[in-house]
Amino acid sequence: MDKKEKILVVEDEEKIARVLELELEYEGYLVKKAMSGYEALEKYRSEKWDLILLDIMLPEMSGVEILRRIRSDDREVPVILLTAKDSVEDKVSGLDLGANDYVTKPFQIEELLARIRAALRHSAGLKQDEQDEEWLKVKDLFLNEKTREVKRAERQIELTPREFDLLVYLMKNHRQVLNREQILNAVWGFDYFGDTNVVDVYIRYLRKKVDGIGTDLLIHTIRGVGYVLREGK
């Protein structure tokens, strides 16, 4: 494990909490414990966690109520409930509120560890999917609308706000030939009054930065029509 995942163990039975702490630390996780409902919420809010092991029967506040509060501001952190055999209603309530899984006491530590690994893998996969969705990509050109990062062949490209908006429009319409009026309306707005040559000027600025020396051209001029962003000629 390159980066140690952090697990919050919420369990009021000291012996069980200690066993879980030792087993999880042996597996390479960073572990902190909370013995009551309020302590659990305090520790949850004070740090970022990769997974939470949450006992349902707790003093001060039930695990189901803690889960409800966690899910009110975090839909992503995996939560595995630790439940008693007869707490069917609590299991159903927990799953309805967004618990990822539950393990019934008494449990085999190997089964719990397997479920933790599965929950962490699933969470990592979702995060990767989200990261992939944030990037627009054409060949070796990458653009992130949230962070406003632009990279070509692993080098950072600095763009002005207007250049950035123009590149976003070209990349979202990858391989589509766009005339000046379409670009003007999309990037400058329908109420823009001015010379349409502004499009040519900004395409020129963008080319200098995106289609630098040593890289294949991506921004192409289609004579008599407009421009297109695509691989190849």
C-alpha atoms as an extended CHARMM CRD file, in Angstrom:
* protein
*
       233  EXT
         1         1  MET       CA              0.0000000000        0.0000000000        0.0000000000  PROA      1               0.0000000000
         2         2  ASP       CA              1.6340000000        3.2550000000       -1.1150000000  PROA      2               0.0000000000
         3         3  LYS       CA             -0.6270000000        5.5110000000        0.9010000000  PROA      3               0.0000000000
         4         4  LYS       CA             -2.0600000000        4.1020000000        4.0940000000  PROA      4               0.0000000000
         5         5  GLU       CA             -5.8490000000        4.2150000000        4.1460000000  PROA      5               0.0000000000
         6         6  LYS       CA             -7.4140000000        5.7310000000        7.2700000000  PROA      6               0.0000000000
         7         7  ILE       CA            -10.1720000000        3.8580000000        9.0630000000  PROA      7               0.0000000000
         8         8  LEU       CA            -12.3370000000        5.1710000000       11.9020000000  PROA      8               0.0000000000
         9         9  VAL       CA            -13.5400000000        2.3710000000       14.2000000000  PROA      9               0.0000000000
        10        10  VAL       CA            -16.6860000000        3.3230000000       16.1300000000  PROA      10              0.0000000000
        11        11  GLU       CA            -17.2250000000        0.6420000000       18.7710000000  PROA      11              0.0000000000
        12        12  ASP       CA            -18.0750000000        1.0300000000       22.4760000000  PROA      12              0.0000000000
        13        13  GLU       CA            -16.9230000000       -2.4490000000       23.5530000000  PROA      13              0.0000000000
        14        14  GLU       CA            -13.2890000000       -1.8910000000       24.4730000000  PROA      14              0.0000000000
        15        15  LYS       CA            -12.1200000000       -5.4640000000       23.7520000000  PROA      15              0.0000000000
        16        16  ILE       CA            -13.7010000000       -5.5540000000       20.2840000000  PROA      16              0.0000000000
        17        17  ALA       CA            -12.4030000000       -2.0800000000       19.4820000000  PROA      17              0.0000000000
        18        18  ARG       CA             -8.8750000000       -3.0630000000       20.5170000000  PROA      18              0.0000000000
        19        19  VAL       CA             -8.9290000000       -6.2900000000       18.4630000000  PROA      19              0.0000000000
        20        20  LEU       CA            -10.1400000000       -4.3740000000       15.4210000000  PROA      20              0.0000000000
        21        21  GLU       CA             -7.4410000000       -1.7280000000       15.9160000000  PROA      21              0.0000000000
        22        22  LEU       CA             -4.6620000000       -4.3350000000       16.1530000000  PROA      22              0.0000000000
        23        23  GLU       CA             -5.8930000000       -6.3920000000       13.1870000000  PROA      23              0.0000000000
        24        24  LEU       CA             -6.3660000000       -3.3680000000       10.9470000000  PROA      24              0.0000000000
        25        25  GLU       CA             -3.0000000000       -1.8790000000       11.8700000000  PROA      25              0.0000000000
        26        26  TYR       CA             -1.3870000000       -5.2560000000       11.1380000000  PROA      26              0.0000000000
        27        27  GLU       CA             -2.9930000000       -5.0960000000        7.6680000000  PROA      27              0.0000000000
        28        28  GLY       CA             -1.3680000000       -1.7050000000        7.1020000000  PROA      28              0.0000000000
        29        29  TYR       CA             -4.2380000000        0.6880000000        7.7970000000  PROA      29              0.0000000000
        30        30  LEU       CA             -4.0970000000        3.8270000000        9.9360000000  PROA      30              0.0000000000
        31        31  VAL       CA             -6.7060000000        3.4290000000       12.6720000000  PROA      31              0.0000000000
        32        32  LYS       CA             -8.4320000000        5.6690000000       15.2020000000  PROA      32              0.0000000000
        33        33  LYS       CA            -11.1830000000        4.6480000000       17.6240000000  PROA      33              0.0000000000
        34        34  ALA       CA            -14.3100000000        6.3200000000       18.9430000000  PROA      34              0.0000000000
        35        35  MET       CA            -16.2550000000        4.8390000000       21.8540000000  PROA      35              0.0000000000
        36        36  SER       CA            -19.4620000000        6.8830000000       21.7410000000  PROA      36              0.0000000000
        37        37  GLY       CA            -21.7660000000        8.6340000000       19.3050000000  PROA      37              0.0000000000
        38        38  TYR       CA            -20.5930000000       12.1760000000       19.9770000000  PROA      38              0.0000000000
        39        39  GLU       CA            -16.9210000000       11.1870000000       19.9460000000  PROA      39              0.0000000000
        40        40  ALA       CA            -17.5170000000        9.4470000000       16.6080000000  PROA      40              0.0000000000
        41        41  LEU       CA            -19.0380000000       12.5590000000       15.0300000000  PROA      41              0.0000000000
        42        42  GLU       CA            -16.2590000000       14.7460000000       16.4140000000  PROA      42              0.0000000000
        43        43  LYS       CA            -13.5300000000       12.5040000000       14.9720000000  PROA      43              0.0000000000
        44        44  TYR       CA            -15.3940000000       12.0620000000       11.6850000000  PROA      44              0.0000000000
        45        45  ARG       CA            -15.6030000000       15.8390000000       11.2250000000  PROA      45              0.0000000000
        46        46  SER       CA            -12.0200000000       16.5510000000       12.2780000000  PROA      46              0.0000000000
        47        47  GLU       CA            -10.3190000000       14.3620000000        9.6440000000  PROA      47              0.0000000000
        48        48  LYS       CA            -10.8230000000       12.8000000000        6.2180000000  PROA      48              0.0000000000
        49        49  TRP       CA            -11.4630000000        9.0510000000        6.3280000000  PROA      49              0.0000000000
        50        50  ASP       CA            -11.1850000000        6.3230000000        3.7250000000  PROA      50              0.0000000000
        51        51  LEU       CA            -13.6510000000        4.0490000000        5.5570000000  PROA      51              0.0000000000
        52        52  ILE       CA            -15.7510000000        3.9860000000        8.7300000000  PROA      52              0.0000000000
        53        53  LEU       CA            -16.5670000000        0.8520000000       10.7450000000  PROA      53              0.0000000000
        54        54  LEU       CA            -19.7000000000        1.7740000000       12.6530000000  PROA      54              0.0000000000
        55        55  ASP       CA            -21.3430000000       -0.1840000000       15.4630000000  PROA      55              0.0000000000
        56        56  ILE       CA            -25.1020000000        0.3160000000       15.5990000000  PROA      56              0.0000000000
        57        57  MET       CA            -25.5340000000       -0.0080000000       19.3940000000  PROA      57              0.0000000000
        58        58  LEU       CA            -23.7120000000        2.9550000000       20.9450000000  PROA      58              0.0000000000
        59        59  PRO       CA            -24.1120000000        5.1740000000       23.9900000000  PROA      59              0.0000000000
        60        60  GLU       CA            -25.3960000000        8.7620000000       23.4570000000  PROA      60              0.0000000000
        61        61  MET       CA            -26.4570000000        8.2260000000       19.8520000000  PROA      61              0.0000000000
        62        62  SER       CA            -27.2260000000        5.1810000000       17.6830000000  PROA      62              0.0000000000
        63        63  GLY       CA            -25.0300000000        4.1750000000       14.7930000000  PROA      63              0.0000000000
        64        64  VAL       CA            -27.9960000000        4.6650000000       12.4480000000  PROA      64              0.0000000000
        65        65  GLU       CA            -28.3140000000        8.3140000000       13.5610000000  PROA      65              0.0000000000
        66        66  ILE       CA            -24.5690000000        8.8390000000       13.1430000000  PROA      66              0.0000000000
        67        67  LEU       CA            -24.8150000000        7.3620000000        9.6290000000  PROA      67              0.0000000000
        68        68  ARG       CA            -27.6930000000        9.7280000000        8.8060000000  PROA      68              0.0000000000
        69        69  ARG       CA            -25.5650000000       12.7130000000        9.8600000000  PROA      69              0.0000000000
        70        70  ILE       CA            -22.5330000000       11.4550000000        7.9300000000  PROA      70              0.0000000000
        71        71  ARG       CA            -24.5850000000       10.9930000000        4.7720000000  PROA      71              0.0000000000
        72        72  SER       CA            -26.0990000000       14.4570000000        5.0840000000  PROA      72              0.0000000000
        73        73  ASP       CA            -22.7400000000       15.9420000000        4.0710000000  PROA      73              0.0000000000
        74        74  ASP       CA            -20.7120000000       13.0390000000        2.6210000000  PROA      74              0.0000000000
        75        75  ARG       CA            -22.1660000000       10.5390000000        0.1610000000  PROA      75              0.0000000000
        76        76  GLU       CA            -18.8410000000        8.9340000000       -0.6820000000  PROA      76              0.0000000000
        77        77  VAL       CA            -16.9770000000        7.6550000000        2.3860000000  PROA      77              0.0000000000
        78        78  PRO       CA            -17.6200000000        3.8910000000        2.6900000000  PROA      78              0.0000000000
        79        79  VAL       CA            -19.4510000000        2.8780000000        5.8770000000  PROA      79              0.0000000000
        80        80  ILE       CA            -19.6500000000       -0.7320000000        7.1000000000  PROA      80              0.0000000000
        81        81  LEU       CA            -22.1150000000       -1.3650000000        9.9300000000  PROA      81              0.0000000000
        82        82  LEU       CA            -21.3610000000       -3.7480000000       12.7920000000  PROA      82              0.0000000000
        83        83  THR       CA            -24.7100000000       -5.1930000000       13.8700000000  PROA      83              0.0000000000
        84        84  ALA       CA            -26.1870000000       -7.6660000000       16.3310000000  PROA      84              0.0000000000
        85        85  LYS       CA            -27.8600000000      -10.7650000000       14.8890000000  PROA      85              0.0000000000
        86        86  ASP       CA            -31.3960000000       -9.6590000000       15.7730000000  PROA      86              0.0000000000
        87        87  SER       CA            -31.1760000000       -6.0120000000       14.6020000000  PROA      87              0.0000000000
        88        88  VAL       CA            -32.9010000000       -6.5640000000       11.2300000000  PROA      88              0.0000000000
        89        89  GLU       CA            -34.6740000000       -3.1860000000       11.3290000000  PROA      89              0.0000000000
        90        90  ASP       CA            -31.4010000000       -1.4090000000       12.0450000000  PROA      90              0.0000000000
        91        91  LYS       CA            -29.7230000000       -3.1820000000        9.1210000000  PROA      91              0.0000000000
        92        92  VAL       CA            -32.5240000000       -2.1320000000        6.7690000000  PROA      92              0.0000000000
        93        93  SER       CA            -32.4730000000        1.4540000000        8.0920000000  PROA      93              0.0000000000
        94        94  GLY       CA            -28.7020000000        1.5870000000        7.7260000000  PROA      94              0.0000000000
        95        95  LEU       CA            -28.7180000000        0.3250000000        4.1500000000  PROA      95              0.0000000000
        96        96  ASP       CA            -31.5520000000        2.7140000000        3.2550000000  PROA      96              0.0000000000
        97        97  LEU       CA            -29.4930000000        5.5900000000        4.6680000000  PROA      97              0.0000000000
        98        98  GLY       CA            -26.5120000000        4.6830000000        2.5150000000  PROA      98              0.0000000000
        99        99  ALA       CA            -24.4070000000        2.1310000000        4.4080000000  PROA      99              0.0000000000
       100       100  ASN       CA            -22.1990000000        0.2190000000        1.9870000000  PROA      100             0.0000000000
       101       101  ASP       CA            -22.2890000000       -3.1020000000        3.8420000000  PROA      101             0.0000000000
       102       102  TYR       CA            -22.8720000000       -4.7060000000        7.2310000000  PROA      102             0.0000000000
       103       103  VAL       CA            -21.2360000000       -7.4540000000        9.2480000000  PROA      103             0.0000000000
       104       104  THR       CA            -23.1070000000       -9.3610000000       11.9450000000  PROA      104             0.0000000000
       105       105  LYS       CA            -21.5380000000       -9.9450000000       15.3590000000  PROA      105             0.0000000000
       106       106  PRO       CA            -19.8550000000      -12.2080000000       16.2320000000  PROA      106             0.0000000000
       107       107  PHE       CA            -17.8600000000      -12.0310000000       13.0120000000  PROA      107             0.0000000000
       108       108  GLN       CA            -14.7620000000      -13.6750000000       11.5980000000  PROA      108             0.0000000000
       109       109  ILE       CA            -11.9890000000      -11.0860000000       11.2180000000  PROA      109             0.0000000000
       110       110  GLU       CA            -11.0580000000      -12.5290000000        7.8000000000  PROA      110             0.0000000000
       111       111  GLU       CA            -14.5690000000      -11.8690000000        6.5080000000  PROA      111             0.0000000000
       112       112  LEU       CA            -14.5360000000       -8.3170000000        7.8550000000  PROA      112             0.0000000000
       113       113  LEU       CA            -11.1260000000       -7.6170000000        6.2900000000  PROA      113             0.0000000000
       114       114  ALA       CA            -12.3730000000       -8.9330000000        2.9340000000  PROA      114             0.0000000000
       115       115  ARG       CA            -15.4180000000       -6.6550000000        3.0880000000  PROA      115             0.0000000000
       116       116  ILE       CA            -13.2270000000       -3.6870000000        3.9890000000  PROA      116             0.0000000000
       117       117  ARG       CA            -10.9450000000       -4.3840000000        1.0150000000  PROA      117             0.0000000000
       118       118  ALA       CA            -13.9640000000       -4.6770000000       -1.2930000000  PROA      118             0.0000000000
       119       119  ALA       CA            -15.4620000000       -1.3980000000       -0.0360000000  PROA      119             0.0000000000
       120       120  LEU       CA            -12.1500000000        0.4330000000       -0.4480000000  PROA      120             0.0000000000
       121       121  ARG       CA            -11.6630000000       -0.9420000000       -3.9830000000  PROA      121             0.0000000000
       122       122  HSD       CA            -15.1740000000        0.1550000000       -4.9480000000  PROA      122             0.0000000000
       123       123  SER       CA            -14.6030000000        3.6190000000       -3.4840000000  PROA      123             0.0000000000
       124       124  ALA       CA            -11.2630000000        3.9940000000       -5.2980000000  PROA      124             0.0000000000
       125       125  GLY       CA            -12.9290000000        2.9720000000       -8.5620000000  PROA      125             0.0000000000
       126       126  LEU       CA            -15.6520000000        5.6090000000       -8.1550000000  PROA      126             0.0000000000
       127       127  LYS       CA            -13.0670000000        8.3000000000       -7.4080000000  PROA      127             0.0000000000
       128       128  GLN       CA            -11.0700000000        7.3490000000      -10.4920000000  PROA      128             0.0000000000
       129       129  ASP       CA            -14.2140000000        7.4620000000      -12.6280000000  PROA      129             0.0000000000
       130       130  GLU       CA            -14.9850000000       10.9530000000      -11.2940000000  PROA      130             0.0000000000
       131       131  GLN       CA            -11.4530000000       12.1280000000      -12.0470000000  PROA      131             0.0000000000
       132       132  ASP       CA            -11.6360000000       10.7110000000      -15.5740000000  PROA      132             0.0000000000
       133       133  GLU       CA            -14.9770000000       12.4520000000      -16.1690000000  PROA      133             0.0000000000
       134       134  GLU       CA            -13.5270000000       15.8180000000      -15.1690000000  PROA      134             0.0000000000
       135       135  TRP       CA            -10.9650000000       15.8150000000      -18.0100000000  PROA      135             0.0000000000
       136       136  LEU       CA            -11.6790000000       16.5340000000      -21.6430000000  PROA      136             0.0000000000
       137       137  LYS       CA             -9.1340000000       14.7130000000      -23.8100000000  PROA      137             0.0000000000
       138       138  VAL       CA             -8.1160000000       14.9080000000      -27.4520000000  PROA      138             0.0000000000
       139       139  LYS       CA             -4.9700000000       12.9470000000      -28.2660000000  PROA      139             0.0000000000
       140       140  ASP       CA             -2.3290000000       14.3070000000      -25.8320000000  PROA      140             0.0000000000
       141       141  LEU       CA             -4.3010000000       17.4710000000      -24.9920000000  PROA      141             0.0000000000
       142       142  PHE       CA             -6.0900000000       17.4450000000      -21.6160000000  PROA      142             0.0000000000
       143       143  LEU       CA             -8.3950000000       20.0740000000      -20.1190000000  PROA      143             0.0000000000
       144       144  ASN       CA            -10.0420000000       20.0980000000      -16.6870000000  PROA      144             0.0000000000
       145       145  GLU       CA            -13.0060000000       22.4650000000      -16.4000000000  PROA      145             0.0000000000
       146       146  LYS       CA            -13.0840000000       22.3640000000      -12.5870000000  PROA      146             0.0000000000
       147       147  THR       CA             -9.4230000000       23.1420000000      -11.9510000000  PROA      147             0.0000000000
       148       148  ARG       CA             -8.9820000000       25.0310000000      -15.2640000000  PROA      148             0.0000000000
       149       149  GLU       CA             -5.8080000000       23.0460000000      -15.9590000000  PROA      149             0.0000000000
       150       150  VAL       CA             -4.6600000000       22.5310000000      -19.5340000000  PROA      150             0.0000000000
       151       151  LYS       CA             -1.8590000000       20.1150000000      -20.4820000000  PROA      151             0.0000000000
       152       152  ARG       CA             -0.3580000000       19.0970000000      -23.8080000000  PROA      152             0.0000000000
       153       153  ALA       CA              2.1420000000       16.2440000000      -23.8890000000  PROA      153             0.0000000000
       154       154  GLU       CA              2.5100000000       16.5230000000      -20.0970000000  PROA      154             0.0000000000
       155       155  ARG       CA              3.4160000000       20.2280000000      -20.1420000000  PROA      155             0.0000000000
       156       156  GLN       CA              1.1910000000       22.8180000000      -18.4980000000  PROA      156             0.0000000000
       157       157  ILE       CA             -0.3520000000       25.4720000000      -20.7410000000  PROA      157             0.0000000000
       158       158  GLU       CA             -1.3900000000       28.8560000000      -19.3440000000  PROA      158             0.0000000000
       159       159  LEU       CA             -4.4770000000       30.3230000000      -21.0220000000  PROA      159             0.0000000000
       160       160  THR       CA             -6.4350000000       33.5300000000      -20.5550000000  PROA      160             0.0000000000
       161       161  PRO       CA            -10.1170000000       33.0720000000      -19.5380000000  PROA      161             0.0000000000
       162       162  ARG       CA            -11.3070000000       33.6810000000      -23.1230000000  PROA      162             0.0000000000
       163       163  GLU       CA             -8.7150000000       31.3230000000      -24.6080000000  PROA      163             0.0000000000
       164       164  PHE       CA             -9.7800000000       28.6930000000      -22.0770000000  PROA      164             0.0000000000
       165       165  ASP       CA            -13.4830000000       29.0450000000      -22.9660000000  PROA      165             0.0000000000
       166       166  LEU       CA            -12.6340000000       28.8240000000      -26.6650000000  PROA      166             0.0000000000
       167       167  LEU       CA            -10.6150000000       25.6430000000      -26.1500000000  PROA      167             0.0000000000
       168       168  VAL       CA            -13.4230000000       24.0920000000      -24.0590000000  PROA      168             0.0000000000
       169       169  TYR       CA            -15.8700000000       24.7320000000      -26.9090000000  PROA      169             0.0000000000
       170       170  LEU       CA            -13.5240000000       23.2950000000      -29.5250000000  PROA      170             0.0000000000
       171       171  MET       CA            -12.8180000000       20.1850000000      -27.4180000000  PROA      171             0.0000000000
       172       172  LYS       CA            -16.4750000000       19.5700000000      -26.6170000000  PROA      172             0.0000000000
       173       173  ASN       CA            -17.1590000000       19.7310000000      -30.3500000000  PROA      173             0.0000000000
       174       174  HSD       CA            -14.1390000000       17.6010000000      -31.2260000000  PROA      174             0.0000000000
       175       175  ARG       CA            -14.0320000000       16.7000000000      -34.9770000000  PROA      175             0.0000000000
       176       176  GLN       CA            -16.9640000000       19.0450000000      -35.7350000000  PROA      176             0.0000000000
       177       177  VAL       CA            -16.2600000000       21.8880000000      -38.1620000000  PROA      177             0.0000000000
       178       178  LEU       CA            -17.4300000000       25.1430000000      -36.5360000000  PROA      178             0.0000000000
       179       179  ASN       CA            -18.0130000000       28.4190000000      -38.3600000000  PROA      179             0.0000000000
       180       180  ARG       CA            -17.0730000000       31.7830000000      -36.8880000000  PROA      180             0.0000000000
       181       181  GLU       CA            -20.6500000000       32.6670000000      -35.9490000000  PROA      181             0.0000000000
       182       182  GLN       CA            -21.1090000000       29.4340000000      -33.9730000000  PROA      182             0.0000000000
       183       183  ILE       CA            -17.8610000000       30.0460000000      -32.1000000000  PROA      183             0.0000000000
       184       184  LEU       CA            -18.7070000000       33.7070000000      -31.5160000000  PROA      184             0.0000000000
       185       185  ASN       CA            -22.1510000000       32.8960000000      -30.0950000000  PROA      185             0.0000000000
       186       186  ALA       CA            -20.8700000000       30.0800000000      -27.8740000000  PROA      186             0.0000000000
       187       187  VAL       CA            -17.7450000000       31.7840000000      -26.5070000000  PROA      187             0.0000000000
       188       188  TRP       CA            -18.5020000000       35.5210000000      -26.6620000000  PROA      188             0.0000000000
       189       189  GLY       CA            -22.2970000000       35.3250000000      -26.3150000000  PROA      189             0.0000000000
       190       190  PHE       CA            -25.2980000000       36.1000000000      -28.4980000000  PROA      190             0.0000000000
       191       191  ASP       CA            -25.2530000000       39.7530000000      -27.4690000000  PROA      191             0.0000000000
       192       192  TYR       CA            -21.6910000000       40.3160000000      -28.7190000000  PROA      192             0.0000000000
       193       193  PHE       CA            -21.4140000000       43.2220000000      -31.1400000000  PROA      193             0.0000000000
       194       194  GLY       CA            -18.0650000000       43.4800000000      -32.8220000000  PROA      194             0.0000000000
       195       195  ASP       CA            -15.8070000000       42.1960000000      -35.5500000000  PROA      195             0.0000000000
       196       196  THR       CA            -16.0240000000       38.4340000000      -36.2000000000  PROA      196             0.0000000000
       197       197  ASN       CA            -12.2640000000       38.5820000000      -36.8470000000  PROA      197             0.0000000000
       198       198  VAL       CA            -11.8900000000       38.3310000000      -33.0700000000  PROA      198             0.0000000000
       199       199  VAL       CA            -12.3910000000       34.5670000000      -33.5520000000  PROA      199             0.0000000000
       200       200  ASP       CA             -9.4340000000       34.3960000000      -35.9520000000  PROA      200             0.0000000000
       201       201  VAL       CA             -7.2950000000       36.4160000000      -33.5460000000  PROA      201             0.0000000000
       202       202  TYR       CA             -8.0330000000       34.1040000000      -30.6140000000  PROA      202             0.0000000000
       203       203  ILE       CA             -7.6060000000       30.9620000000      -32.6930000000  PROA      203             0.0000000000
       204       204  ARG       CA             -4.1500000000       32.2940000000      -33.5490000000  PROA      204             0.0000000000
       205       205  TYR       CA             -3.3720000000       32.9040000000      -29.8530000000  PROA      205             0.0000000000
       206       206  LEU       CA             -4.5850000000       29.4070000000      -28.9850000000  PROA      206             0.0000000000
       207       207  ARG       CA             -2.5730000000       27.7480000000      -31.7340000000  PROA      207             0.0000000000
       208       208  LYS       CA              0.6460000000       29.3120000000      -30.4630000000  PROA      208             0.0000000000
       209       209  LYS       CA              0.0720000000       27.7720000000      -27.0390000000  PROA      209             0.0000000000
       210       210  VAL       CA             -1.5900000000       24.4520000000      -27.8730000000  PROA      210             0.0000000000
       211       211  ASP       CA              0.0630000000       23.5430000000      -31.1790000000  PROA      211             0.0000000000
       212       212  GLY       CA              3.6030000000       24.3130000000      -30.0980000000  PROA      212             0.0000000000
       213       213  ILE       CA              6.8140000000       23.2480000000      -31.7770000000  PROA      213             0.0000000000
       214       214  GLY       CA              7.3170000000       19.4830000000      -31.7660000000  PROA      214             0.0000000000
       215       215  THR       CA              3.6380000000       18.5390000000      -31.4140000000  PROA      215             0.0000000000
       216       216  ASP       CA              1.1070000000       17.5130000000      -34.0510000000  PROA      216             0.0000000000
       217       217  LEU       CA             -1.3920000000       20.1710000000      -35.0710000000  PROA      217             0.0000000000
       218       218  LEU       CA             -4.8260000000       19.8110000000      -33.4870000000  PROA      218             0.0000000000
       219       219  ILE       CA             -6.4990000000       23.1120000000      -34.4700000000  PROA      219             0.0000000000
       220       220  HSD       CA             -7.1890000000       23.1370000000      -38.2140000000  PROA      220             0.0000000000
       221       221  THR       CA             -8.5470000000       25.8140000000      -40.5320000000  PROA      221             0.0000000000
       222       222  ILE       CA            -11.2760000000       24.7300000000      -42.9570000000  PROA      222             0.0000000000
       223       223  ARG       CA            -11.1060000000       27.2670000000      -45.7780000000  PROA      223             0.0000000000
       224       224  GLY       CA            -14.3120000000       29.1950000000      -46.3530000000  PROA      224             0.0000000000
       225       225  VAL       CA            -15.9930000000       27.5830000000      -43.3220000000  PROA      225             0.0000000000
       226       226  GLY       CA            -14.2000000000       27.9050000000      -39.9930000000  PROA      226             0.0000000000
       227       227  TYR       CA            -12.1830000000       25.7390000000      -37.6240000000  PROA      227             0.0000000000
       228       228  VAL       CA            -12.0530000000       22.2190000000      -36.2190000000  PROA      228             0.0000000000
       229       229  LEU       CA            -10.0990000000       20.5610000000      -33.4280000000  PROA      229             0.0000000000
       230       230  ARG       CA             -9.0990000000       17.0200000000      -34.3850000000  PROA      230             0.0000000000
       231       231  GLU       CA             -6.1700000000       14.6270000000      -34.7270000000  PROA      231             0.0000000000
       232       232  GLY       CA             -4.5510000000       14.4650000000      -38.1480000000  PROA      232             0.0000000000
       233       233  LYS       CA             -5.2160000000       16.7520000000      -41.1110000000  PROA      233             0.0000000000
